[in-house]
mmCIF file of C-alpha atoms in Angstrom:
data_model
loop_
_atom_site.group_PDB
_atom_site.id
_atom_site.type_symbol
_atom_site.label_atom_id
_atom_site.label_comp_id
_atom_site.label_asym_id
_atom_site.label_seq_id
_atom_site.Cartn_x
_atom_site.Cartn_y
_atom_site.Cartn_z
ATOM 1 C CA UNK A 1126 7.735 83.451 117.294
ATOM 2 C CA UNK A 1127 10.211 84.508 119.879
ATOM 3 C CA UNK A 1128 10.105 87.894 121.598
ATOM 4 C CA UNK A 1129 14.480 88.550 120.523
ATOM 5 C CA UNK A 1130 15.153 87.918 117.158
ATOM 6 C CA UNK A 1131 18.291 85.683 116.296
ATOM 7 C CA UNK A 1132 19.884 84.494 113.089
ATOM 8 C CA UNK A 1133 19.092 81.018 112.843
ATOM 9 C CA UNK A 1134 22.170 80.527 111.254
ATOM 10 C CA UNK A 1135 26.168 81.609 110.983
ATOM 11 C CA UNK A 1136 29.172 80.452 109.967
ATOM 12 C CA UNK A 1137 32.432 80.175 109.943
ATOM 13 C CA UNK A 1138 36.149 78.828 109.142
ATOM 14 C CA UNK A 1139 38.406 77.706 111.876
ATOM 15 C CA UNK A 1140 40.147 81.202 113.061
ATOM 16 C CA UNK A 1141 37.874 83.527 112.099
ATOM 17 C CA UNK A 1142 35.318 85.691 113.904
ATOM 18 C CA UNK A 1143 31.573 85.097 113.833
ATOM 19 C CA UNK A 1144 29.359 87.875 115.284
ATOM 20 C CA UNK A 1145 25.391 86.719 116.233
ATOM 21 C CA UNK A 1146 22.888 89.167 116.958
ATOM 22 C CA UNK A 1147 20.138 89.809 119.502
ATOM 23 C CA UNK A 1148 17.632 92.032 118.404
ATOM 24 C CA UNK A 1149 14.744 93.024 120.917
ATOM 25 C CA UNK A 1150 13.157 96.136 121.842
ATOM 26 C CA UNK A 1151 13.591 99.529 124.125
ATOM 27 C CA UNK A 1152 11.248 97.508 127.165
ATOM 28 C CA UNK A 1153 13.776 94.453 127.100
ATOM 29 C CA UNK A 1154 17.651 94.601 125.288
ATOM 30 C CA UNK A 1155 17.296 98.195 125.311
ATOM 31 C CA UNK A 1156 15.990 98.828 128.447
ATOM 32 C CA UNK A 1157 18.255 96.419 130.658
ATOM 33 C CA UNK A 1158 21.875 95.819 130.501
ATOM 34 C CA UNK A 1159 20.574 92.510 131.645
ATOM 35 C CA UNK A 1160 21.492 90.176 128.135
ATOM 36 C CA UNK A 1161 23.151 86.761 129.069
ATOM 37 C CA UNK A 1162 23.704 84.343 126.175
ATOM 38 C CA UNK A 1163 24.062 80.313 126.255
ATOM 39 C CA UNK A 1164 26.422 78.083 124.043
ATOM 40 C CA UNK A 1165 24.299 74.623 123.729
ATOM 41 C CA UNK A 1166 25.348 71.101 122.071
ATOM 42 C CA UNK A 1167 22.988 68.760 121.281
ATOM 43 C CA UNK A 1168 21.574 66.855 123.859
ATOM 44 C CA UNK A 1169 23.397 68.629 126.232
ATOM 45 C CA UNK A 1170 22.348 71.549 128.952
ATOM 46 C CA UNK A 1171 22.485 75.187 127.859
ATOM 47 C CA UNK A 1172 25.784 76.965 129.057
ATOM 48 C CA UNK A 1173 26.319 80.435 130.305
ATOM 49 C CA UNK A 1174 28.554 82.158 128.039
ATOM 50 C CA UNK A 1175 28.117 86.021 129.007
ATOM 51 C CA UNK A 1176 25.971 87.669 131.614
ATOM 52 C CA UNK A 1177 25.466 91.444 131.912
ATOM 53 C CA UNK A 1178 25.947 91.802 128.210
ATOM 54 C CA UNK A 1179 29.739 91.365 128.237
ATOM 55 C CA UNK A 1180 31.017 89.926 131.242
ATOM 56 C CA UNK A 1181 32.242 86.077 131.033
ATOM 57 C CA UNK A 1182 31.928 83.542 133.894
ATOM 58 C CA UNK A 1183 34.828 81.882 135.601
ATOM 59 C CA UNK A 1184 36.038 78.819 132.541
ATOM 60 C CA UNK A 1185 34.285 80.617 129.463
ATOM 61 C CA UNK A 1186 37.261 81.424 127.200
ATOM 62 C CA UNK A 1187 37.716 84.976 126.592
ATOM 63 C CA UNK A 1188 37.060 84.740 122.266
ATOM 64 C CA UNK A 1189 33.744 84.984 123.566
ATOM 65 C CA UNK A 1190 32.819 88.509 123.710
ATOM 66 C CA UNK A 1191 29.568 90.501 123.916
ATOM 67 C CA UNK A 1192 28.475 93.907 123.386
ATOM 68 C CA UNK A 1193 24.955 95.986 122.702
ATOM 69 C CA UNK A 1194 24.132 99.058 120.963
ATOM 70 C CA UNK A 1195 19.939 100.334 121.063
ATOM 71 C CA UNK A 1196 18.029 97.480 120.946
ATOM 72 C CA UNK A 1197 20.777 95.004 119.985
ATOM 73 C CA UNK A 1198 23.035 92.799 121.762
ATOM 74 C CA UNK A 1199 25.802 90.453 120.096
ATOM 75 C CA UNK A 1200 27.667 87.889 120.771
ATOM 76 C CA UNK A 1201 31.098 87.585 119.019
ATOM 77 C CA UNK A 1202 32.957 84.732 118.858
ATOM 78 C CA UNK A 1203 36.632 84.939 117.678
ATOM 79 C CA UNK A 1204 39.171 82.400 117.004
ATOM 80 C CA UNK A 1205 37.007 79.875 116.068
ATOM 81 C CA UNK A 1206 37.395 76.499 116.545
ATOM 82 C CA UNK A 1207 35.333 73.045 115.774
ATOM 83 C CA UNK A 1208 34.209 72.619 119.369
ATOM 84 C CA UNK A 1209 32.370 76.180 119.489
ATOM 85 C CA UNK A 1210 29.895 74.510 117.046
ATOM 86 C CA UNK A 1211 26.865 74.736 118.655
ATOM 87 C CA UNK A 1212 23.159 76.280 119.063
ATOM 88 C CA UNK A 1213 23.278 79.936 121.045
ATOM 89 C CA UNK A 1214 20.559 81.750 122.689
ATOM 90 C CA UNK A 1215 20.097 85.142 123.989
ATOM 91 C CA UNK A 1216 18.208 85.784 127.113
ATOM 92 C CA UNK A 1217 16.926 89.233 127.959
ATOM 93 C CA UNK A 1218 15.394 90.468 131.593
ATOM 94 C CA UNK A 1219 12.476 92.334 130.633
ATOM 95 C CA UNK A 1220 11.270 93.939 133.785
ATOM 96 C CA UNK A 1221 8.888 92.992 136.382
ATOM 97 C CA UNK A 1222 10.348 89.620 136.911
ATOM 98 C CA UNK A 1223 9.302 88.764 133.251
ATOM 99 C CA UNK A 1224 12.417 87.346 130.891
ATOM 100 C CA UNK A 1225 12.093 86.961 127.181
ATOM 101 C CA UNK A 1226 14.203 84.877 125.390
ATOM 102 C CA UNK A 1227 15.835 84.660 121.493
ATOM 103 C CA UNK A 1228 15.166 81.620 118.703
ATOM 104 C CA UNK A 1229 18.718 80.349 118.774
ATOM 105 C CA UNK A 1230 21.419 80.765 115.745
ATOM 106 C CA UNK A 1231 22.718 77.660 114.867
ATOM 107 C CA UNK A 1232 26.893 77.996 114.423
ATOM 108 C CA UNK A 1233 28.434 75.665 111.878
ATOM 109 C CA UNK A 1234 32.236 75.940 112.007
ATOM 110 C CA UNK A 1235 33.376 74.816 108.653
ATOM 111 C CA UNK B 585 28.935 71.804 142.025
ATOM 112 C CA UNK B 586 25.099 72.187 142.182
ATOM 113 C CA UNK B 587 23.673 70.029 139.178
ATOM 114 C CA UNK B 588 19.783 70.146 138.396
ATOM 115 C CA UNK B 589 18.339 66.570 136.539
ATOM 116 C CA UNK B 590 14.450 67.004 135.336
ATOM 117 C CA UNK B 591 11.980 64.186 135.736
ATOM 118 C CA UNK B 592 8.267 63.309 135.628
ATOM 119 C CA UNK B 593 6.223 61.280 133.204
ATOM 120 C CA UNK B 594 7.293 61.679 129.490
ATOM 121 C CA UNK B 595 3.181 61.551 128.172
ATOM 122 C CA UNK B 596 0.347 63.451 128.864
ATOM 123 C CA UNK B 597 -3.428 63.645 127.897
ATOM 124 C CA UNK B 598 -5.046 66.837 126.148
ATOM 125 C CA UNK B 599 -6.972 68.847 129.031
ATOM 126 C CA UNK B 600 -4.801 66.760 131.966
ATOM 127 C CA UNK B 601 -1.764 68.075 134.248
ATOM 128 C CA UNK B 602 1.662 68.126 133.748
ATOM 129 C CA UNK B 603 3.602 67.928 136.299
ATOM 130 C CA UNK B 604 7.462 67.745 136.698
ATOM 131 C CA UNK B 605 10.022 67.488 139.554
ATOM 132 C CA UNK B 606 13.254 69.010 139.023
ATOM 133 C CA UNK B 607 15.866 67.636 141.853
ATOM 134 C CA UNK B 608 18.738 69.602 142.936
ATOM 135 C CA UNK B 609 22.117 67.695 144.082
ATOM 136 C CA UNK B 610 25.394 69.103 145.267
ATOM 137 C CA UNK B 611 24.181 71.875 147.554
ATOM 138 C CA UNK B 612 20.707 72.933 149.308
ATOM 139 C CA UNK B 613 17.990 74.739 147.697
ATOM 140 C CA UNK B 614 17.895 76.595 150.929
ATOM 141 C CA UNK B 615 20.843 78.412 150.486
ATOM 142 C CA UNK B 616 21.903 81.111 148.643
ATOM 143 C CA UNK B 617 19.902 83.851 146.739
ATOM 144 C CA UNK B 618 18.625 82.412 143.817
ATOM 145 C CA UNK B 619 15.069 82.098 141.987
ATOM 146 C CA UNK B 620 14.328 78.708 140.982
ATOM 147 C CA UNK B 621 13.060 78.540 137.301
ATOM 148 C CA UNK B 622 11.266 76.645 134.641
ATOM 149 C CA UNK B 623 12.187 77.185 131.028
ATOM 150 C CA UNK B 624 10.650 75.158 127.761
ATOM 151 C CA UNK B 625 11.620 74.941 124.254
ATOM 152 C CA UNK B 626 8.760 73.814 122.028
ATOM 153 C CA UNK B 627 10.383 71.084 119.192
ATOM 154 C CA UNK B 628 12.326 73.658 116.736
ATOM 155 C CA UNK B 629 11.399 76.342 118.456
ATOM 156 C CA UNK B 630 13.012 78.771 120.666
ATOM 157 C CA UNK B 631 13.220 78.733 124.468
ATOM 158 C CA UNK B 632 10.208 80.341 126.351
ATOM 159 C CA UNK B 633 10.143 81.070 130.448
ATOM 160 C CA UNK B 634 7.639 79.636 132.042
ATOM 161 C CA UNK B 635 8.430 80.839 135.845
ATOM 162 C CA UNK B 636 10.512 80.914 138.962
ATOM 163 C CA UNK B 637 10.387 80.865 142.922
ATOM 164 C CA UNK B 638 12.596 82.747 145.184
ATOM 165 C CA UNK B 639 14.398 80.689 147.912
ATOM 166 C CA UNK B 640 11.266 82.754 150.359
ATOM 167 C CA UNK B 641 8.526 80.815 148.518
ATOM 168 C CA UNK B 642 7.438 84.100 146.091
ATOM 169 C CA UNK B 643 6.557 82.743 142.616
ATOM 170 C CA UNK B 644 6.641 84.913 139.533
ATOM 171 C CA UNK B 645 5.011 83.500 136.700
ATOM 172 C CA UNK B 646 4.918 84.135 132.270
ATOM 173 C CA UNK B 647 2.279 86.341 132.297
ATOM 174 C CA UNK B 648 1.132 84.163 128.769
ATOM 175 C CA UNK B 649 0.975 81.028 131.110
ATOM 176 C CA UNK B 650 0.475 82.171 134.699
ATOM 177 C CA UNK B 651 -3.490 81.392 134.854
ATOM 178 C CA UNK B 652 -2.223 77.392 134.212
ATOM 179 C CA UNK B 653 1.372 77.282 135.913
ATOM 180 C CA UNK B 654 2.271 76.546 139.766
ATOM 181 C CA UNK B 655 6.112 76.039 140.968
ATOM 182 C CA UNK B 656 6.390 74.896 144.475
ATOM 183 C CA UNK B 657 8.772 73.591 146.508
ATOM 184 C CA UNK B 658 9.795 70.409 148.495
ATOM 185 C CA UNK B 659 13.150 71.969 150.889
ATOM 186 C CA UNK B 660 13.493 68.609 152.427
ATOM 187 C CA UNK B 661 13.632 66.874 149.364
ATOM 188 C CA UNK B 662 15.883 69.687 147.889
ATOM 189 C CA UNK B 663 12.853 69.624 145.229
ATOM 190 C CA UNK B 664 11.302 72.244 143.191
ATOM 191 C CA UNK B 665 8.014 71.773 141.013
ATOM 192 C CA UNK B 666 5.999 72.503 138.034
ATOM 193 C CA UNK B 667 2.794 71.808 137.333
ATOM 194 C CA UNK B 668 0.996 73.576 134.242
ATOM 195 C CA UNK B 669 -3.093 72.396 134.001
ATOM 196 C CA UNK B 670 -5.135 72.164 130.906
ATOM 197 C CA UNK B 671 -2.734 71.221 128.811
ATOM 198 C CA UNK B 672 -2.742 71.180 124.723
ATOM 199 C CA UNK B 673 -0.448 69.750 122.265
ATOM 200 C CA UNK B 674 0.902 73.004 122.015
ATOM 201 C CA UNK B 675 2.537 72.658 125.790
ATOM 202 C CA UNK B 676 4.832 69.443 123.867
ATOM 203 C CA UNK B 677 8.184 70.505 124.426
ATOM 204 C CA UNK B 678 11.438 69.865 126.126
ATOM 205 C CA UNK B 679 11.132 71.208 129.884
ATOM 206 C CA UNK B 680 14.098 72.884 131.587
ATOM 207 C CA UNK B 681 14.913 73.314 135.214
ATOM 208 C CA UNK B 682 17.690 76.213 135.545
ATOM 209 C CA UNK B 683 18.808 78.623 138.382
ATOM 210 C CA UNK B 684 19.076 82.084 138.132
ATOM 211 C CA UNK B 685 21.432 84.108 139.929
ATOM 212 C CA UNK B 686 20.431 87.972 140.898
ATOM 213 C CA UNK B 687 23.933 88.751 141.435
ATOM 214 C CA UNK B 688 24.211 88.358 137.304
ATOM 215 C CA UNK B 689 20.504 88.279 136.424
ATOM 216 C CA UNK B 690 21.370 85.346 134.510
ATOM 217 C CA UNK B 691 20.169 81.848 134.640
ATOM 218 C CA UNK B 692 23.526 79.424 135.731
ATOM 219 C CA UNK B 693 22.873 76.670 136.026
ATOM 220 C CA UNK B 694 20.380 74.287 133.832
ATOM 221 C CA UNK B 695 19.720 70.821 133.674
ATOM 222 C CA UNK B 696 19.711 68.546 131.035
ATOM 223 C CA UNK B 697 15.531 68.788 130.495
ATOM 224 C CA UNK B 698 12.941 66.140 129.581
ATOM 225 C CA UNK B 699 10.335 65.420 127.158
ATOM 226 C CA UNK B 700 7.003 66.426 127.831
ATOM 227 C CA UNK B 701 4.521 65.553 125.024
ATOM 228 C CA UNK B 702 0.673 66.172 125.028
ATOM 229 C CA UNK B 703 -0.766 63.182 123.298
ATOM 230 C CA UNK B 704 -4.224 61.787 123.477
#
């Protein structure tokens, strides 16, 4: 069982917005404003998405979006299209050089 | 554009040592501030962190694994290390080498991982 609790699934139709959630506690997601989250395909290397719980590295379109309220962070992605089908994980510093991690939602764009 | 690739033997006994090199290319291990991790994701399961070294040789380990796990480092090979002892099947999983960057406490850079299965 993971320590941040994902969907392990969402959808969605071409266009719309999908919003995945990241649910941890008040010694990790709360605690930090430290949430990153990865876009992966299969058999391919994870991909940072969002670091910081909303800002987007250099290339990462900006329908990804990310936000966090308590102990939970989200991920939201809008305008979707097929290629943002993929697995996405949540990452969460948890203090003390210690990092806890989410399950992964699978995204199905349909 | 620094690239990681995994590698090390794909099989391992119950009770042996596995032990995996991750190799990185396009710029020097040396440089920089960044910790040097090892991430695995059990089959259908989620991602777990195993560890990381600092570019000064500090290792910080998963409390959950630390009494098995060693990273180390090879700077003239450009070479970082994991080796995690006693192993059960319940260490089969796909091993990740990534980099993560303080300035965005966030891992960057991963590589593509590799198969590590504990099979008598």
């Amino acid at each position: 069982q993971s320590a941040l609790t994902q969907p392990p699934s969402a959808s969605g139709s071409p266009g719309q917005s999908v919003t995945i959630s990241c649910t941890g506690t008040s010694s990790d997601v709360g605690g930090y404003n430290y949430v990153s989250w990865y876009q992966q395909h299969p058999g391919k290397a994870p991909k940072l998405m969002i670091y910081e719980v909303s800002k987007r590295p250099s290339g990462v379109p900006d329908r990804f979006s990310g936000s966090k309220s308590g102990n939970t962070a989200s991920l939201t992605v809008s305008g979707l299209q097929a290629e943002d089908e993929a697995d996405y994980y949540c990452i969460s510093y948890a203090g003390n050089n210690n990092w806890v991690f989410g399950g992964g939602t699978e995204l199905t764009v349909l | 554009q620094v690239q990681l690739q995994e590698s090390g033997p794909g099989l391992v006994k119950p009770s042996q040592t596995l032990s995996l090199t991750c190799t990185v290319s396009g710029g020097s291990i040396r440089s920089g501030d960044y910790y040097w991790s090892w991430i695995r994701q059990p089959p259908g399961k989620g991602l777990e962190w195993i560890g990381y070294m600092y570019n000064s040789g500090t290792t910080y380990y998963n409390p959950s694994l630390k009494n098995r796990v060693t990273i180390s480092v090879d700077t003239s090979r450009n070479q970082f290390f994991l080796k995690l002892s006693s192993v059960t099947a319940a260490d089969t999983a796909v091993y990740y080498c990534a980099r993560e960057a303080p300035s965005i406490v966030a891992f960057d850079i991963w590589g593509q991982g590799t198969m590590g299965t504990v099979s008598s």
